Short mmCIF file of C-alpha atoms and ligand atoms in Angstrom, two decimals:
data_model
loop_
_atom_site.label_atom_id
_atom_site.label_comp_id
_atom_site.label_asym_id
_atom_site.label_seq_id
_atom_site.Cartn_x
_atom_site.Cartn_y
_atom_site.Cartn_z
CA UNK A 1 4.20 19.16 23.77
CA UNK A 2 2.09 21.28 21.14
CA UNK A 3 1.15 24.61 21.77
CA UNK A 4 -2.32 26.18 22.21
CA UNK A 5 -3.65 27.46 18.70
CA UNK A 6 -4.23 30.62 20.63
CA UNK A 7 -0.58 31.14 21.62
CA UNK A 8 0.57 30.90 17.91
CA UNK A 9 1.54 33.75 16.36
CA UNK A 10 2.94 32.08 13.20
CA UNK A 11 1.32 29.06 11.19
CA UNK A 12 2.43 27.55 8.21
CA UNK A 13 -0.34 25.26 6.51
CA UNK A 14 1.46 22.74 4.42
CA UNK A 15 -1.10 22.28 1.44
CA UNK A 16 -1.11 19.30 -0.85
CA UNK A 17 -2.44 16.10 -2.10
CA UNK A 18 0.02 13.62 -0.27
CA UNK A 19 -1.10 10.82 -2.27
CA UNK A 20 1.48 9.74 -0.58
CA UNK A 21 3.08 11.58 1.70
CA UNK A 22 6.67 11.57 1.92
CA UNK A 23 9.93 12.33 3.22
CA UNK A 24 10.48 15.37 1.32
CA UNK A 25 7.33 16.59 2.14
CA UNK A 26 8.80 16.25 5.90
CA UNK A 27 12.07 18.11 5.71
CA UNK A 28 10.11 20.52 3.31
CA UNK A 29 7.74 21.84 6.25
CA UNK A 30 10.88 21.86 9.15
CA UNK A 31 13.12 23.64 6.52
CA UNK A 32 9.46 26.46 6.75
CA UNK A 33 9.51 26.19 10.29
CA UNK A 34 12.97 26.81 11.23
CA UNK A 35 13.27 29.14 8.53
CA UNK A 36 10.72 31.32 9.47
CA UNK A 37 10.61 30.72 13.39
CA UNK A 38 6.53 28.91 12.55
CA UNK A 39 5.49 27.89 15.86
CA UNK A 40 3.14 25.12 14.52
CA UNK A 41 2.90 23.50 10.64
CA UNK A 42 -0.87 22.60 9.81
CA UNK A 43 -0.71 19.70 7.10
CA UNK A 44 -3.86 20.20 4.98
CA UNK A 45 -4.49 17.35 2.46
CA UNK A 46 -6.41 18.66 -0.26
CA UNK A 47 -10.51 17.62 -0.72
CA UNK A 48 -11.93 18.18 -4.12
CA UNK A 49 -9.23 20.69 -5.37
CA UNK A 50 -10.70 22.74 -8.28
CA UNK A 51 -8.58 21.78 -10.80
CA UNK A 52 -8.47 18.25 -10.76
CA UNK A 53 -11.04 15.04 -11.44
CA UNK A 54 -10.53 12.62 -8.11
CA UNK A 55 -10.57 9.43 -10.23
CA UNK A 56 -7.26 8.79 -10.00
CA UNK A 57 -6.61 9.77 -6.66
CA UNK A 58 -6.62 7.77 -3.49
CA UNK A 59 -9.66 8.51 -1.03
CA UNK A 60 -9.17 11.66 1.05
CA UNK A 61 -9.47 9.31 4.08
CA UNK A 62 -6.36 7.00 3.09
CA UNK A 63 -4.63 10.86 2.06
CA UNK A 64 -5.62 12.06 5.65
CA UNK A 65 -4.48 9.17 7.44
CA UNK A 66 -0.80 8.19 6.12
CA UNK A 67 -0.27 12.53 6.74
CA UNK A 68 -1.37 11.23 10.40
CA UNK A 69 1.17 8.79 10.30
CA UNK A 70 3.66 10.34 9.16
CA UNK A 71 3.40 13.59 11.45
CA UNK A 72 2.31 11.91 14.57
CA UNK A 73 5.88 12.15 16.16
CA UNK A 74 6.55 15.47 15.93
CA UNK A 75 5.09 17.92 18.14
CA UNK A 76 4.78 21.09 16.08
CA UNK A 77 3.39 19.41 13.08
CA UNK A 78 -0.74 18.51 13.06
CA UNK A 79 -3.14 17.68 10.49
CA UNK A 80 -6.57 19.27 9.55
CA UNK A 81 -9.61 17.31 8.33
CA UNK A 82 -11.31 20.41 7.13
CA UNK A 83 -10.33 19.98 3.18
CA UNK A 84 -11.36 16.34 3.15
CA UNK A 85 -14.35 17.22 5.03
CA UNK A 86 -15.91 19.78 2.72
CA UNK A 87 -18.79 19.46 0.46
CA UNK A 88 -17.87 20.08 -3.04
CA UNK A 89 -14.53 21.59 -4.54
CA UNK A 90 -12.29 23.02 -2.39
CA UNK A 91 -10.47 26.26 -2.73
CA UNK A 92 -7.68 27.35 -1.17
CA UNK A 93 -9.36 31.03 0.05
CA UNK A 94 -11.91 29.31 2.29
CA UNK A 95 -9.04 27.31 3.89
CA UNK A 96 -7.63 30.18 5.37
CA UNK A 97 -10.46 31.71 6.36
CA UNK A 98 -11.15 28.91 8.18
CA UNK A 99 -8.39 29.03 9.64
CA UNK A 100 -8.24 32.13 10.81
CA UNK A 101 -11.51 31.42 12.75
CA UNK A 102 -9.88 29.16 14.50
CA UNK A 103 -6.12 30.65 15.32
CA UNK A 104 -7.48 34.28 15.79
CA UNK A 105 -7.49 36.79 13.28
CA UNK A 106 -3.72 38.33 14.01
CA UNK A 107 -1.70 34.65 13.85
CA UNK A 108 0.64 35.15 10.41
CA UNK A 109 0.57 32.67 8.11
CA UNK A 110 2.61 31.26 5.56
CA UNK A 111 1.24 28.69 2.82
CA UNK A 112 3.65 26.16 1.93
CA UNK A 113 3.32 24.69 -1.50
CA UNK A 114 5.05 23.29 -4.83
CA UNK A 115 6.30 25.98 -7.03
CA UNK A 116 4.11 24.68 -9.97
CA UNK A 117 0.89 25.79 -7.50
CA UNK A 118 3.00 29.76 -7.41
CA UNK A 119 2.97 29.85 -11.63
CA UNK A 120 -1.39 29.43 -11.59
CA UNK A 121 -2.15 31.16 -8.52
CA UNK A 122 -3.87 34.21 -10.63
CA UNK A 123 -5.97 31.71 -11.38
CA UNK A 124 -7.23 30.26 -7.75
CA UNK A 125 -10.76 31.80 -6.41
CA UNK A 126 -10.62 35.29 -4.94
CA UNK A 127 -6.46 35.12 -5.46
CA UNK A 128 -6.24 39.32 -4.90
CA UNK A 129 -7.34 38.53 -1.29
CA UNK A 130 -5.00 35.10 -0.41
CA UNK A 131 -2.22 36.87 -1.76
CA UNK A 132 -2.82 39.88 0.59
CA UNK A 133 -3.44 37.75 4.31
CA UNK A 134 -1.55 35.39 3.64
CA UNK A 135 2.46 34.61 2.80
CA UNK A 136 3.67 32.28 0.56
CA UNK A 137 6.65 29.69 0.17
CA UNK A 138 6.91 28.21 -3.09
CA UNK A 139 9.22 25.01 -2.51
CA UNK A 140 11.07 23.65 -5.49
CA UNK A 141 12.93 20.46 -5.30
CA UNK A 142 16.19 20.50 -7.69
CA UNK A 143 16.18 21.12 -11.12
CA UNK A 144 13.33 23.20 -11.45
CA UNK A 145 13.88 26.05 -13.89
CA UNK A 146 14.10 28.66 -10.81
CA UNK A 147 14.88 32.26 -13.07
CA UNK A 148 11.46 32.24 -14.24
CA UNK A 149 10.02 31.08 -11.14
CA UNK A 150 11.79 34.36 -9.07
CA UNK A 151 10.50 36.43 -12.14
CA UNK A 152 7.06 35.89 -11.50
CA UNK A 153 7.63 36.10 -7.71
CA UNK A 154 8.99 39.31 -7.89
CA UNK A 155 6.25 40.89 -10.15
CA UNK A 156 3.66 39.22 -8.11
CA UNK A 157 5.38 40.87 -4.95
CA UNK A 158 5.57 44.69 -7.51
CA UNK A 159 1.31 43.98 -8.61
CA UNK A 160 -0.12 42.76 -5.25
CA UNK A 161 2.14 44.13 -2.74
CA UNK A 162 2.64 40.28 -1.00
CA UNK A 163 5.11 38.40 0.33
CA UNK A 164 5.79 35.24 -1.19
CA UNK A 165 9.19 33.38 -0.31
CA UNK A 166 11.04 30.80 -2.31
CA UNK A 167 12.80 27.94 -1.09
CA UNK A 168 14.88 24.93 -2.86
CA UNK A 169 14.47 21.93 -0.94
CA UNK A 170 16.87 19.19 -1.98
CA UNK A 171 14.99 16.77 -0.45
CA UNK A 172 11.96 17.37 -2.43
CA UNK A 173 13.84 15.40 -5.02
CA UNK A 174 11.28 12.61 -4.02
CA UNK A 175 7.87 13.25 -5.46
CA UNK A 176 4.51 11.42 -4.80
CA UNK A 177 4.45 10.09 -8.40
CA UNK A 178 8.02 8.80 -8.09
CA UNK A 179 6.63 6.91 -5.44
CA UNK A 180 3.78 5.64 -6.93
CA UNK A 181 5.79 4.80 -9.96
CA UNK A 182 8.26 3.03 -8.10
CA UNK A 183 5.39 0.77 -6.29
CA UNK A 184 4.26 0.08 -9.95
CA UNK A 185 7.56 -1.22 -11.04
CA UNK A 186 8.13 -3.09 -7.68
CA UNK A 187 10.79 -1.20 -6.06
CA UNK A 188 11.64 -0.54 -2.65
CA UNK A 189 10.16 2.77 -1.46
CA UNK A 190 11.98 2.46 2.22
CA UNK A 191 13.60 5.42 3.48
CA UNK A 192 11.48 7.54 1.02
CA UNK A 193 8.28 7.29 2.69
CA UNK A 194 7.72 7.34 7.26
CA UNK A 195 7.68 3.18 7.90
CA UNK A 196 4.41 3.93 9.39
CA UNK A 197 3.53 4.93 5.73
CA UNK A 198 5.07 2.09 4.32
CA UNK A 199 3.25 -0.62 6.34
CA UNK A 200 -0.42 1.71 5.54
CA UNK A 201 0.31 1.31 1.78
CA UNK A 202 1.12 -2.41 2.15
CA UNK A 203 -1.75 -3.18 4.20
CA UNK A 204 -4.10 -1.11 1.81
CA UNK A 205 -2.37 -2.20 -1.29
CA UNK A 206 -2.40 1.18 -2.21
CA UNK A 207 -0.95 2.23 -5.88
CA UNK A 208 -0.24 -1.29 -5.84
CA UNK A 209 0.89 -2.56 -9.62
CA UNK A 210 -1.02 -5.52 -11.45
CA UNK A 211 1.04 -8.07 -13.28
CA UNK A 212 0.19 -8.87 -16.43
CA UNK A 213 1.29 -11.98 -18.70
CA UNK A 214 1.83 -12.27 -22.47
CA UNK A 215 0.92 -15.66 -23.73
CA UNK A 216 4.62 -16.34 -24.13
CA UNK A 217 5.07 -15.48 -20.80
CA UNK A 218 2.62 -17.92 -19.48
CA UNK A 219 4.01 -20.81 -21.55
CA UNK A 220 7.84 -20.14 -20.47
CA UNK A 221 6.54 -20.58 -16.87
CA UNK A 222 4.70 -23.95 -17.18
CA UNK A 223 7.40 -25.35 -19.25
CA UNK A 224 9.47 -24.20 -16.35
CA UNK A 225 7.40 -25.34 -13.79
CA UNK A 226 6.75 -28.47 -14.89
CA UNK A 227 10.29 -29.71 -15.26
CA UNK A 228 10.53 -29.67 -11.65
CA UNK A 229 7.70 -31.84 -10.59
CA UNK A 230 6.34 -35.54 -12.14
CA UNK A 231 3.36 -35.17 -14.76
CA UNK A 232 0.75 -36.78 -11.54
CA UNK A 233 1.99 -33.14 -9.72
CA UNK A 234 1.33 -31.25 -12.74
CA UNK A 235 -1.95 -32.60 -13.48
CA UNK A 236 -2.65 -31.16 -9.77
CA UNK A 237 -1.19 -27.62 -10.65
CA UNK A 238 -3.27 -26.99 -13.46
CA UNK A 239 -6.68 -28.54 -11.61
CA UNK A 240 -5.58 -25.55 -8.93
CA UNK A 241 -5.08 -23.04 -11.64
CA UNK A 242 -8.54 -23.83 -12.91
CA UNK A 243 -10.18 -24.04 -9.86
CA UNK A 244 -8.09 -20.64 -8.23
CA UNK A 245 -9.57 -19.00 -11.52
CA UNK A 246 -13.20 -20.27 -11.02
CA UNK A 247 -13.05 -18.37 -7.10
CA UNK A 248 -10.60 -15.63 -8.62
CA UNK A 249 -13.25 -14.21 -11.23
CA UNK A 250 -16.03 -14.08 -8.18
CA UNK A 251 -13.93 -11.80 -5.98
CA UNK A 252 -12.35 -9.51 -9.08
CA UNK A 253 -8.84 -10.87 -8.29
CA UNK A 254 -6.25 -10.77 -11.15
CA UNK A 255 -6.13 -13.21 -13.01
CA UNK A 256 -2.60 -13.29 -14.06
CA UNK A 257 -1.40 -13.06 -10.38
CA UNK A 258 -4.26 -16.21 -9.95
CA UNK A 259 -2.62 -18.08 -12.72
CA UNK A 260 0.85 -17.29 -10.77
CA UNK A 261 0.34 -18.14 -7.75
CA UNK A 262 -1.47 -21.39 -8.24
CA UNK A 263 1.24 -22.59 -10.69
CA UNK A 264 4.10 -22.03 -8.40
CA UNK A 265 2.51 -23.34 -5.43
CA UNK A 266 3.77 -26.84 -5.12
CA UNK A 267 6.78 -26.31 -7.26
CA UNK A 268 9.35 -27.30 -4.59
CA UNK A 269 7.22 -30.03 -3.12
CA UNK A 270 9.20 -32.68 -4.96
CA UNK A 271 12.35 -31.99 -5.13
CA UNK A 272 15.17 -33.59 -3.11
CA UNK A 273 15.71 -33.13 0.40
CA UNK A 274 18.52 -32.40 -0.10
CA UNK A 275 17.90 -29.64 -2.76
CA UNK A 276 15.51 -28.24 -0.09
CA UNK A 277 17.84 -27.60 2.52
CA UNK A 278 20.17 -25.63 0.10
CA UNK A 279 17.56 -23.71 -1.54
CA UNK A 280 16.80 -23.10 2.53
CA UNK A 281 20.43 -21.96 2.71
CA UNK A 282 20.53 -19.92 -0.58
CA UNK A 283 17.66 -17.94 0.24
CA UNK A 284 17.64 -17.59 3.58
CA UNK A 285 14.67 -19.10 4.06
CA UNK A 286 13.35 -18.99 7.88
CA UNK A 287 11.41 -21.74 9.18
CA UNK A 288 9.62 -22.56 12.25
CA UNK A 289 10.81 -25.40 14.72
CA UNK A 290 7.56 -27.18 12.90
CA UNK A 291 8.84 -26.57 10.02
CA UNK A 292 12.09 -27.86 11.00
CA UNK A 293 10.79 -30.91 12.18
CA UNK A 294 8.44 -31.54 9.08
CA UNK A 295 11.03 -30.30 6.36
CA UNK A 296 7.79 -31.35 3.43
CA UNK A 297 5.98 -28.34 4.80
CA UNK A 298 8.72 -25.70 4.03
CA UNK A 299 7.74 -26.65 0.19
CA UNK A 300 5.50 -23.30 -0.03
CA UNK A 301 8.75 -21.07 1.60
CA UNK A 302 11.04 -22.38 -0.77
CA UNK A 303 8.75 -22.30 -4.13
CA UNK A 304 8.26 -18.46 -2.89
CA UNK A 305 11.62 -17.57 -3.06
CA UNK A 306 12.70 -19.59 -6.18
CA UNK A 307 9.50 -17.29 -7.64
CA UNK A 308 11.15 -14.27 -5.94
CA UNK A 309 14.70 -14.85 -7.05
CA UNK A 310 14.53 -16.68 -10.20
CA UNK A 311 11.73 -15.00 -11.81
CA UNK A 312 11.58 -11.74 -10.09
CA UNK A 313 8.16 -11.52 -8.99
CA UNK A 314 7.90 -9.67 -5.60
CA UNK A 315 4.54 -9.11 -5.23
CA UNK A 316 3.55 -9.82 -1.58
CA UNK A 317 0.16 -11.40 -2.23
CA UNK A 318 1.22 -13.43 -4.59
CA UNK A 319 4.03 -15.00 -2.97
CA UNK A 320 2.26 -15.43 0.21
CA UNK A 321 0.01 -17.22 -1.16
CA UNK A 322 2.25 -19.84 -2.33
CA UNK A 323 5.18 -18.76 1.16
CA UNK A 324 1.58 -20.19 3.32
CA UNK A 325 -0.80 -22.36 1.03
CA UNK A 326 -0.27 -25.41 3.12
CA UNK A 327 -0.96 -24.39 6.67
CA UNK A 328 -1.90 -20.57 6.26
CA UNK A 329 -1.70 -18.34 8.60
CA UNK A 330 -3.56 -15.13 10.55
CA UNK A 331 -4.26 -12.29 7.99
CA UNK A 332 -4.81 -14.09 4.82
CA UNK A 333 -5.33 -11.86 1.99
CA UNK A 334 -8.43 -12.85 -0.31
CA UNK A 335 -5.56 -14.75 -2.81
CA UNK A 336 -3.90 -16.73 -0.16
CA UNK A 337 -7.36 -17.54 0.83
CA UNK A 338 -8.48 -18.43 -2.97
CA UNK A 339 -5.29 -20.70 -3.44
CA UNK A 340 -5.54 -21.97 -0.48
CA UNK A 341 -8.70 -23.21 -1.09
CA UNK A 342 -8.51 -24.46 -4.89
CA UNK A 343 -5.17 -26.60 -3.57
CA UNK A 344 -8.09 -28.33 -1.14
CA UNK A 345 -11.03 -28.59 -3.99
CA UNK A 346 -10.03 -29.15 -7.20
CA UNK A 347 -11.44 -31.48 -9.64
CA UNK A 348 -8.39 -33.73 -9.64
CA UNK A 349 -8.11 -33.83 -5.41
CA UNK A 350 -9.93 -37.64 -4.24
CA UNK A 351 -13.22 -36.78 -3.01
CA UNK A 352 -13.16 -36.33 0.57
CA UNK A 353 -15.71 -35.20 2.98
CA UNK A 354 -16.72 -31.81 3.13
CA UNK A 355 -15.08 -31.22 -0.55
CA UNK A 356 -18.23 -30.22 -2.50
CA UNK A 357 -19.63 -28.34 0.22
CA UNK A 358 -16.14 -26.32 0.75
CA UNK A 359 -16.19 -25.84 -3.09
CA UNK A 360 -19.44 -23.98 -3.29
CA UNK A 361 -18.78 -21.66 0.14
CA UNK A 362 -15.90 -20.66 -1.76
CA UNK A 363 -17.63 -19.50 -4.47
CA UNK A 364 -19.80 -16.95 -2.07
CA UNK A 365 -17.89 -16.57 1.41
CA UNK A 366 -13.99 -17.64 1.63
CA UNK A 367 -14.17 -16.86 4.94
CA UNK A 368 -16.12 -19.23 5.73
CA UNK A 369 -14.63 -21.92 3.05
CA UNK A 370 -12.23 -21.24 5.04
CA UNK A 371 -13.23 -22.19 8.53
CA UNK A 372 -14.74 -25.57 6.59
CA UNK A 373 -11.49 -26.63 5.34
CA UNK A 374 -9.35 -25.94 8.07
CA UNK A 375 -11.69 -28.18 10.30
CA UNK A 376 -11.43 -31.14 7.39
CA UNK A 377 -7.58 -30.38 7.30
CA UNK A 378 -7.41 -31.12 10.89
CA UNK A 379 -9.66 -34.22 11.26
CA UNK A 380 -7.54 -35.74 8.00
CA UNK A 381 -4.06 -34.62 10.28
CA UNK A 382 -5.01 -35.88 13.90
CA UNK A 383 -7.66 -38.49 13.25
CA UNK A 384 -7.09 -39.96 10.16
CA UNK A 385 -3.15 -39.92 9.62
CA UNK A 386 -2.43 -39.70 13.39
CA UNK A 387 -0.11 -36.79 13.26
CA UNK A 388 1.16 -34.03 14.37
CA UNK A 389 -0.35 -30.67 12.79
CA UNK A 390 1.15 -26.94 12.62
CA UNK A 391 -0.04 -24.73 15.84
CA UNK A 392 -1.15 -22.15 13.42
CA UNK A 393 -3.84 -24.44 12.68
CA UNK A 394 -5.63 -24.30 16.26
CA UNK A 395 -5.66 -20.05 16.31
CA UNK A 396 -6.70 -20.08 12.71
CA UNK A 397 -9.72 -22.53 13.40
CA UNK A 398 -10.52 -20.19 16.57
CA UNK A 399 -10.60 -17.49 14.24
CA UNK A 400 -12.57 -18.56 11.60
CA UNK A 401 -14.84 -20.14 14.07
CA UNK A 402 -17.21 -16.71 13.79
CA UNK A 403 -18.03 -17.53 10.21
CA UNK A 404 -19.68 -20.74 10.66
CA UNK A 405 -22.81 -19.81 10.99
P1 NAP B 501 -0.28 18.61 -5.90
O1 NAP B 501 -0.90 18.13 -7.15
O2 NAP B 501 -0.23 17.74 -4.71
O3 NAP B 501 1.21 19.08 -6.26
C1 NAP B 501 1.67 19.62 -7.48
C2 NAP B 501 3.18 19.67 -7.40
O4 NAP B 501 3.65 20.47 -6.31
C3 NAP B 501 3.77 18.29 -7.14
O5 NAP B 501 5.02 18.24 -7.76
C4 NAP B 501 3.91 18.26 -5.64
O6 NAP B 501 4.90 17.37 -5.21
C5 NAP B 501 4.28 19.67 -5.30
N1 NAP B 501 3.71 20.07 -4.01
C6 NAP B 501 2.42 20.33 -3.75
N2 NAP B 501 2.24 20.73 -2.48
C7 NAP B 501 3.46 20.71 -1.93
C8 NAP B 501 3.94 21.03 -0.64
N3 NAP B 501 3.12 21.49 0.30
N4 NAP B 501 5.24 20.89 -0.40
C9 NAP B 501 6.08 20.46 -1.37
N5 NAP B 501 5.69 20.14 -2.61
C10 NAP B 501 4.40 20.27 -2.89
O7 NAP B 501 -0.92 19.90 -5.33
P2 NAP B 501 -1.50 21.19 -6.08
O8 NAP B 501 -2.63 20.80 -6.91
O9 NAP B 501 -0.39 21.98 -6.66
O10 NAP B 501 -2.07 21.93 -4.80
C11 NAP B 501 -1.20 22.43 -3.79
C12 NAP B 501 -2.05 23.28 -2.85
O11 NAP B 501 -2.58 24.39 -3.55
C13 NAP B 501 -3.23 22.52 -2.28
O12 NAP B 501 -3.43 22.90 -0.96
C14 NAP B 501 -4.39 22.98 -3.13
O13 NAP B 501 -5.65 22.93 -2.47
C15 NAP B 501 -3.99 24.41 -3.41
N6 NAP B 501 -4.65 24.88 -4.66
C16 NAP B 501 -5.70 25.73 -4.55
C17 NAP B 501 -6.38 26.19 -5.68
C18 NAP B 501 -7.54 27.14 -5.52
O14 NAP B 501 -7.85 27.48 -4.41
N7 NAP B 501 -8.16 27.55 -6.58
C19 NAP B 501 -5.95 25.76 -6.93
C20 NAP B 501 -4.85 24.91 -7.02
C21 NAP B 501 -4.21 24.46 -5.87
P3 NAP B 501 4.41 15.94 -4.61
O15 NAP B 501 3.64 15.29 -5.70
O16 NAP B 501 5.65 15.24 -4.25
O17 NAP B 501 3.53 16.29 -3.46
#
């Protein structure tokens, strides 16, 4: 249960960027607390800060939330919106005297931050007065050049009679950019970041990396691609790479991760059944009793993985969009959406009904292209073939039912 900010006699405000937050960040302010017997940690993600331009930085709101996440279990941590809510640059003095208003003018508190913040803090507004009502801890994670860093704390301590504390945190050996990096070069980031974290980057394709292709590239993949299906197939693949484009360049989508996905969508459509089910075995692949039952279907699965595995692309848009570009499913990202609809409309695909008119929806509204070509996918399924179609289908036309208008 957290405490009353008027029972706490000693804060620590955790001051940063988290862009993202992370685990080291974590252990970092329970090392403070236990260290220093803190009753409560207040994690402050920075606003404006004075020394920085926010154009590469992710929104204070996205900042402010994943901290959210990430502290929400533990009762002595919190998180203040009063950076990020701010006019203007934000300095550091204000902060605490903020703060103070709130926790009463005789709480003690101690201002976590990197080391690197500790070597320029002559520098921050009004520093004479932060460094007099309030303590510091300068964390360090290993291999930081700590002599000079106690130097300057201990002449800091002789000028301005403060107390500033160091403390090595081995677990600080993570660091936001090494993160961000390892997003960027498609590497796991589990363990390093909360899971809650995690699933708020994925879902906000935050720091998220763009592929790009070198013509050489490009060729090596439709020579490869098209030595697995007949030249009729083929024809098909490129009419969806053309048509993917067309819808991609409306929306701003990559183009290269377009050109991907649409190429690699049907790749496993003709193969062998029997190739299927061990590709299904090699990789794992899980498929639903409908899939089971209609093994044609588990064509988008298996040209995922053989992506995944044979070419090392892991990017989660781009493989669902092949993984669900027969069916789909709930929560289509605007890619699985734009594949999913070029498979349905392009040039080479027989003229159906409702083709033309799906075509140019796409090209304003996929969401409701969407609900348009689900409905002719089901007609053509139940009516005209007489068959059996994927549940999905049914909660996917209810939901894109609101966009018909
Ligand atoms: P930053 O860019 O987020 O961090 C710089 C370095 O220090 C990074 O290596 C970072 O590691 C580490 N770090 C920062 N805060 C940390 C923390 N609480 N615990 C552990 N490591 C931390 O942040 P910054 O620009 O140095 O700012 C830190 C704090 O000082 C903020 O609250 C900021 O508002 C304040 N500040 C105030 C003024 C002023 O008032 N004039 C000027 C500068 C800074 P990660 O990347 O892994 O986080």
């Amino acid at each position: 249960m957290s405490i009353e900010e008027s029972q706490i006699t000693k804060l620590a405000i955790m001051g940063g960027t988290f862009d993202p937050i992370h685990i080291g960040h974590l252990v970092t302010a329970e090392e403070v607390r236990h260290e220093f017997n803190i009753d409560e940690v207040l994690f402050v993600p920075t606003g404006h800060p004075p020394h920085k331009s926010n154009i590469n930085m992710t929104t204070s709101e996205h900042r402010y939330l994943m901290t959210v996440l990430a502290t929400a279990a533990n009762a002595n941590f919190k998180v203040s919106r009063l950076e990020i809510e701010r006019e203007g640059v934000t300095y550091t003095i204000d902060t605490i005297k903020e703060i103070k208003k709130v926790y009463g003018r005789d709480v003690r508190l101690y201002f976590i931050t990197g080391a690197d913040a500790i070597h320029k803090i002559l520098t921050w507004k009004e520093s004479e007065e932060l460094l007099q009502i309030c303590d510091f801890v300068a964390v360090t994670r290993p291999g930081h050049n700590t002599e000079e860093l106690l130097h300057q704390i201990e002449e800091l301590k002789r000028t301005y009679q403060t107390s500033i504390h160091f403390l090595e945190v081995p677990a600080l050996a993570i660091s936001s950019s090494n993160i961000r990096d390892r997003i960027h070069n498609m590497k796991p980031i589990k363990y390093l970041v909360p899971q809650e974290v995690e699933n708020y980057i994925k879902k906000y394709n935050l720091y998220e990396y763009k592929i790009y292709l070198t013509t050489e590239e490009r060729e090596r993949m439709c020579s490869y691609v098209a030595s697995k299906m007949s030249p009729k197939r083929y024809a098909h693949t490129r009419g969806v790479i053309e048509m993917a484009i067309e819808f991609a360049n409306v929306y701003k989508i990559n183009c290269d991760e377009v050109f991907i996905a649409a190429l690699f969508h049907d790749i496993a459509k003709e193969l062998p059944l029997a190739e299927k089910e061990n590709l299904c075995r090699q990789y794992k692949i899980e498929l639903d009793d409908f899939e089971k039952r209609h093994l044609d279907l588990a064509h988008g699965k298996i040209g995922a993985a053989m992506l995944e595995n044979e070419w090392k692309i892991t990017k989660p848009s781009i493989l669902d969009s092949i993984r669900y570009h027969t069916v789909g499913r709930e929560e289509m990202c605007d890619l699985e959406k734009v594949i999913y609809l070029a498979d349905m409309t392009e040039e080479g695909r027989s003229p159906y009904k409702g083709k033309e008119q799906i075509k140019s929806l796409a090209l304003y509204d996929l969401n409701r292209a969407m609900y348009k070509a689900l409905y002719s996918s089901y007609n053509y399924v139940t009516h005209l073939l007489g068959e059996e179609i994927h549940p999905i289908t049914f909660k996917l036309l209810e939901h894109y039912k609101q966009y018909d208008l």
